[in-house]
mmCIF file of C-alpha atoms in Angstrom:
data_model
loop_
_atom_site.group_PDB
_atom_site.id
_atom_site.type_symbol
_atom_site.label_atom_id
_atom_site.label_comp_id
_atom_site.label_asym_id
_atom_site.label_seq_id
_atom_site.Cartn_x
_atom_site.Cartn_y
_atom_site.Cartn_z
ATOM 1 C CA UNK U 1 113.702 97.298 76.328
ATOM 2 C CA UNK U 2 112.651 94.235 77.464
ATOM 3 C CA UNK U 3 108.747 94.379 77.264
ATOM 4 C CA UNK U 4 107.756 91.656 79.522
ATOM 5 C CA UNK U 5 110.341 93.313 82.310
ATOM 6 C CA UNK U 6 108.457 96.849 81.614
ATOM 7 C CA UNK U 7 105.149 95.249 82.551
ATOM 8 C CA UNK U 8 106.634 93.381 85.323
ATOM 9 C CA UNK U 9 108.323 96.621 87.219
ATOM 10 C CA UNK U 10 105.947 99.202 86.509
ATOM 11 C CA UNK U 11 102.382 97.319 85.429
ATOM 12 C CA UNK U 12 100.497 98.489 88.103
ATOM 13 C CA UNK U 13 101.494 102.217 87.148
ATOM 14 C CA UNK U 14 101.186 101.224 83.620
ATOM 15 C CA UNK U 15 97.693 99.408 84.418
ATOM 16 C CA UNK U 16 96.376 102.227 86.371
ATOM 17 C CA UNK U 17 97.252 104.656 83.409
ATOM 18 C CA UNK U 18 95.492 102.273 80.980
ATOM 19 C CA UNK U 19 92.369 102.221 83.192
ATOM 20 C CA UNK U 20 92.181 106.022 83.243
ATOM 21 C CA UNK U 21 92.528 106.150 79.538
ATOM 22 C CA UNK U 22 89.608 103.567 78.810
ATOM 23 C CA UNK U 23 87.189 105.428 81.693
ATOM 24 C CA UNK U 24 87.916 108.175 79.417
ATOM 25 C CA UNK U 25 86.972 106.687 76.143
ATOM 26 C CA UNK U 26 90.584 107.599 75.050
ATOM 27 C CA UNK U 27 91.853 105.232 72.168
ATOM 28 C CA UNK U 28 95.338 104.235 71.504
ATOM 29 C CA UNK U 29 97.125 104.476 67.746
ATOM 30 C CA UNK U 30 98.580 101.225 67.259
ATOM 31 C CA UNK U 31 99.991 101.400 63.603
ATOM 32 C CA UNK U 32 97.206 103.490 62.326
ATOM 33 C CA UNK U 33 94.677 101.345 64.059
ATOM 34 C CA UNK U 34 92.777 102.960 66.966
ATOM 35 C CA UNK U 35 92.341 100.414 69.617
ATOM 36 C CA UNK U 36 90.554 100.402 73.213
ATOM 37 C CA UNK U 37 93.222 101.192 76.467
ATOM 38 C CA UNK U 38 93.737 98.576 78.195
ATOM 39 C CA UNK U 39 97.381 97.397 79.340
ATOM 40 C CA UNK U 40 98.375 95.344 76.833
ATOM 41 C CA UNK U 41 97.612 98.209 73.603
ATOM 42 C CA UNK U 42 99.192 100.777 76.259
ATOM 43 C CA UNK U 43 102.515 98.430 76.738
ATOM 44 C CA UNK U 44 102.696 97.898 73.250
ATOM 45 C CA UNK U 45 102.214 101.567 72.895
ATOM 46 C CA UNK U 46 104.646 102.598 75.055
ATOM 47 C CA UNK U 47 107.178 100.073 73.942
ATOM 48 C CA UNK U 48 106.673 101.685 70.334
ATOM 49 C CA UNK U 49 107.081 105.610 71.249
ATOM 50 C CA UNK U 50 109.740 105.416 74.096
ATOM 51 C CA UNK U 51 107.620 105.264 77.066
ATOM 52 C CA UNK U 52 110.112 103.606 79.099
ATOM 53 C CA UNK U 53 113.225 104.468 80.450
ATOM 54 C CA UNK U 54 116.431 102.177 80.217
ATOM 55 C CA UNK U 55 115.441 100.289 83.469
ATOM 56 C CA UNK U 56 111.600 99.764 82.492
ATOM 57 C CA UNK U 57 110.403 102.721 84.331
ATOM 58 C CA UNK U 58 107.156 104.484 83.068
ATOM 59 C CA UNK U 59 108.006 108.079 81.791
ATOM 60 C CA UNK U 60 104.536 109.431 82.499
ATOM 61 C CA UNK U 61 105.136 112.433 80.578
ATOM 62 C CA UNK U 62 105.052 110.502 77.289
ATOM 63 C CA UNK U 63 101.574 109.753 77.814
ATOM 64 C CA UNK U 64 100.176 112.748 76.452
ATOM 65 C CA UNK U 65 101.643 111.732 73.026
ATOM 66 C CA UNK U 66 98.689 109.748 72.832
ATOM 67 C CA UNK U 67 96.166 112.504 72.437
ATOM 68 C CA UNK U 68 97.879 115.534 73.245
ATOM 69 C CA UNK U 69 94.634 117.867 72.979
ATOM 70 C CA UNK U 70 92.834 114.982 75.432
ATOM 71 C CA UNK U 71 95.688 114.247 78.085
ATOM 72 C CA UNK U 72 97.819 116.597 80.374
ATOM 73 C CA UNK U 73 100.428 115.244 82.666
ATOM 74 C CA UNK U 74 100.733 117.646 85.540
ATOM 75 C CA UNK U 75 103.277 115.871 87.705
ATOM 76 C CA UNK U 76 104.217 113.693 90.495
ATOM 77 C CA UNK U 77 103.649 114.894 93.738
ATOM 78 C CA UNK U 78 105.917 113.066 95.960
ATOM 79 C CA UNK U 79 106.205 112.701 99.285
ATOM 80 C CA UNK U 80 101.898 112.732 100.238
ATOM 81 C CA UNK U 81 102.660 116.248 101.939
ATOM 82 C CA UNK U 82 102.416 118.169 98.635
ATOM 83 C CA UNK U 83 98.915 117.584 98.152
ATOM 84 C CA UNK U 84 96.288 117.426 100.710
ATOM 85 C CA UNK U 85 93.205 115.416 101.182
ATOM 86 C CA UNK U 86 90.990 118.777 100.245
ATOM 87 C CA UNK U 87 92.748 119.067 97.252
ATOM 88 C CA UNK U 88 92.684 115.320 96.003
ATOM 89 C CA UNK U 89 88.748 115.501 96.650
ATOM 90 C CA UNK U 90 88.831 118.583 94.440
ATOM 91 C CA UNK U 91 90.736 116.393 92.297
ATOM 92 C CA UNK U 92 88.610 113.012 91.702
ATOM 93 C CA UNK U 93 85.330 115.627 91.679
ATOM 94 C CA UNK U 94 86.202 117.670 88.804
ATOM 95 C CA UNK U 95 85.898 113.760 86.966
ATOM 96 C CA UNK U 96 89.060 115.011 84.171
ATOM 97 C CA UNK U 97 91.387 115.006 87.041
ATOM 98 C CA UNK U 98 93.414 111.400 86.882
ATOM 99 C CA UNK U 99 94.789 110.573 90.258
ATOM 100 C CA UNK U 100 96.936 107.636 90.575
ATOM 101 C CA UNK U 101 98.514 106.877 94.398
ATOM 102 C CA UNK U 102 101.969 105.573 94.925
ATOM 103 C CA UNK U 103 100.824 102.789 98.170
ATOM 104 C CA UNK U 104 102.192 99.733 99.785
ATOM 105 C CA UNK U 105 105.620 101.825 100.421
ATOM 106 C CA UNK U 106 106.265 102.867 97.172
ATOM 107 C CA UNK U 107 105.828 99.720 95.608
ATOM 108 C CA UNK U 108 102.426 99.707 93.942
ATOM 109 C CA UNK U 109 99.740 101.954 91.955
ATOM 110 C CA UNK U 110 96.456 102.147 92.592
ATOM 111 C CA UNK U 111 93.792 104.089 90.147
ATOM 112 C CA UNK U 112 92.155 106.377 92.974
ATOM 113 C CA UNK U 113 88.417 106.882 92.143
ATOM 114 C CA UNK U 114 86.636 108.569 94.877
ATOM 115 C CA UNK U 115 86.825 108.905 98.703
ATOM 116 C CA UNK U 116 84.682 108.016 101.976
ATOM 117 C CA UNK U 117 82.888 111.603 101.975
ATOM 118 C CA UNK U 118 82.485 110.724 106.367
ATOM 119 C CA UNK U 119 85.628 109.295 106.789
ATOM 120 C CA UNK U 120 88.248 111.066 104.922
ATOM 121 C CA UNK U 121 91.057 109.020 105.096
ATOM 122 C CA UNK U 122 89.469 106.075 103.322
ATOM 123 C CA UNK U 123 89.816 106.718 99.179
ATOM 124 C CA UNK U 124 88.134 104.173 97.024
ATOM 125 C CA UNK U 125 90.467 102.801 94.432
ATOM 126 C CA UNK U 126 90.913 100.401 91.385
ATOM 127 C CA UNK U 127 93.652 98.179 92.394
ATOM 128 C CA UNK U 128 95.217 96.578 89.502
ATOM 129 C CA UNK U 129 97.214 93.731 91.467
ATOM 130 C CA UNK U 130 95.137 92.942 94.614
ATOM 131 C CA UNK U 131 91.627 92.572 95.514
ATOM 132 C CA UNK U 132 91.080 95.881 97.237
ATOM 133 C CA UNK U 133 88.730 98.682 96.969
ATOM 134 C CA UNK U 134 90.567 101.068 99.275
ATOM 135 C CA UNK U 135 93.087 102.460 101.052
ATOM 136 C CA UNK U 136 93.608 104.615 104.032
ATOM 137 C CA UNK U 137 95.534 108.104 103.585
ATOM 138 C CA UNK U 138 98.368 107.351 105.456
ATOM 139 C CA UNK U 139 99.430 104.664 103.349
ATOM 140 C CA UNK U 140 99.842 106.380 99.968
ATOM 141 C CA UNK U 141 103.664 107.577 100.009
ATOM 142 C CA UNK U 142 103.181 109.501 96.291
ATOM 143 C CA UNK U 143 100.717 110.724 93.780
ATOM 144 C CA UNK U 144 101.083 110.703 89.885
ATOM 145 C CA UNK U 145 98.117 113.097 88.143
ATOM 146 C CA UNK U 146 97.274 113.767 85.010
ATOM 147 C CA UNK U 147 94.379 115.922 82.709
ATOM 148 C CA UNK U 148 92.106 113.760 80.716
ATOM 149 C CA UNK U 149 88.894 115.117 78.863
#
């Protein structure tokens, strides 16, 4: 795999992953050496146990491999339908509950960390490629979710 391409396709994913890892405390086994998540020890990571698929995609179930008794993935909930805003709330409360949203049409990840509790179609985000704190509901097209204690 071309590593620079795998960051380039899918670094916001990758990025948004990483950030859920560090807010987590959850280190990363580079060669026997634990190191903090961020998105270059998670590329590297990845790049190392397979975490890509032949075109540079993400395979978000090999995440988990990095602490299996600390990370779940639980899926990808795609299109928006499959989970509602109730349910994503109940989500980013229970604080193990990683949501990640699928915006801009598909073509970017956002880190989702909490939601306008009087306007609920505003969710607060970390955006890993643009200077945004938020975005409305009807722009995230798909959800990727994982388990971290």
């Amino acid at each position: 795999i071309n590593a620079e391409y795998g960051v380039c396709k899918v670094g916001c994913l990758m990025s948004s992953v990483s950030m859920a890892l560090a807010g987590h405390n959850i280190q990363i086994d580079l060669n026997g050496a634990l190191k903090s998540a961020n998105p270059g020890t998670l590329n590297a990571w990845l790049r190392a146990n397979n975490g890509y698929n032949a075109g540079s995609d993400l395979y978000e179930s090999a995440v988990p491999r990095i602490n299996a008794t600390r990370i779940i993935w639980e899926g990808s909930f795609i299109p928006t339908s499959k989970l509602s805003f109730q349910q994503v709330k109940v989500m980013l409360d229970s604080r193990s509950t990683v949501v990640i949203a699928n915006v801009d049409n598909g073509g970017h990840f956002v880190l989702v960390t909490g939601y306008d509790s009087n306007d609920e179609s505003i969710l607060y985000v970390n955006d890993p490629g643009f200077q945004r704190s938020h975005y409305v509901w009807k722009q995230v097209v798909g959800w990727r979710v994982f388990v971290m204690h």
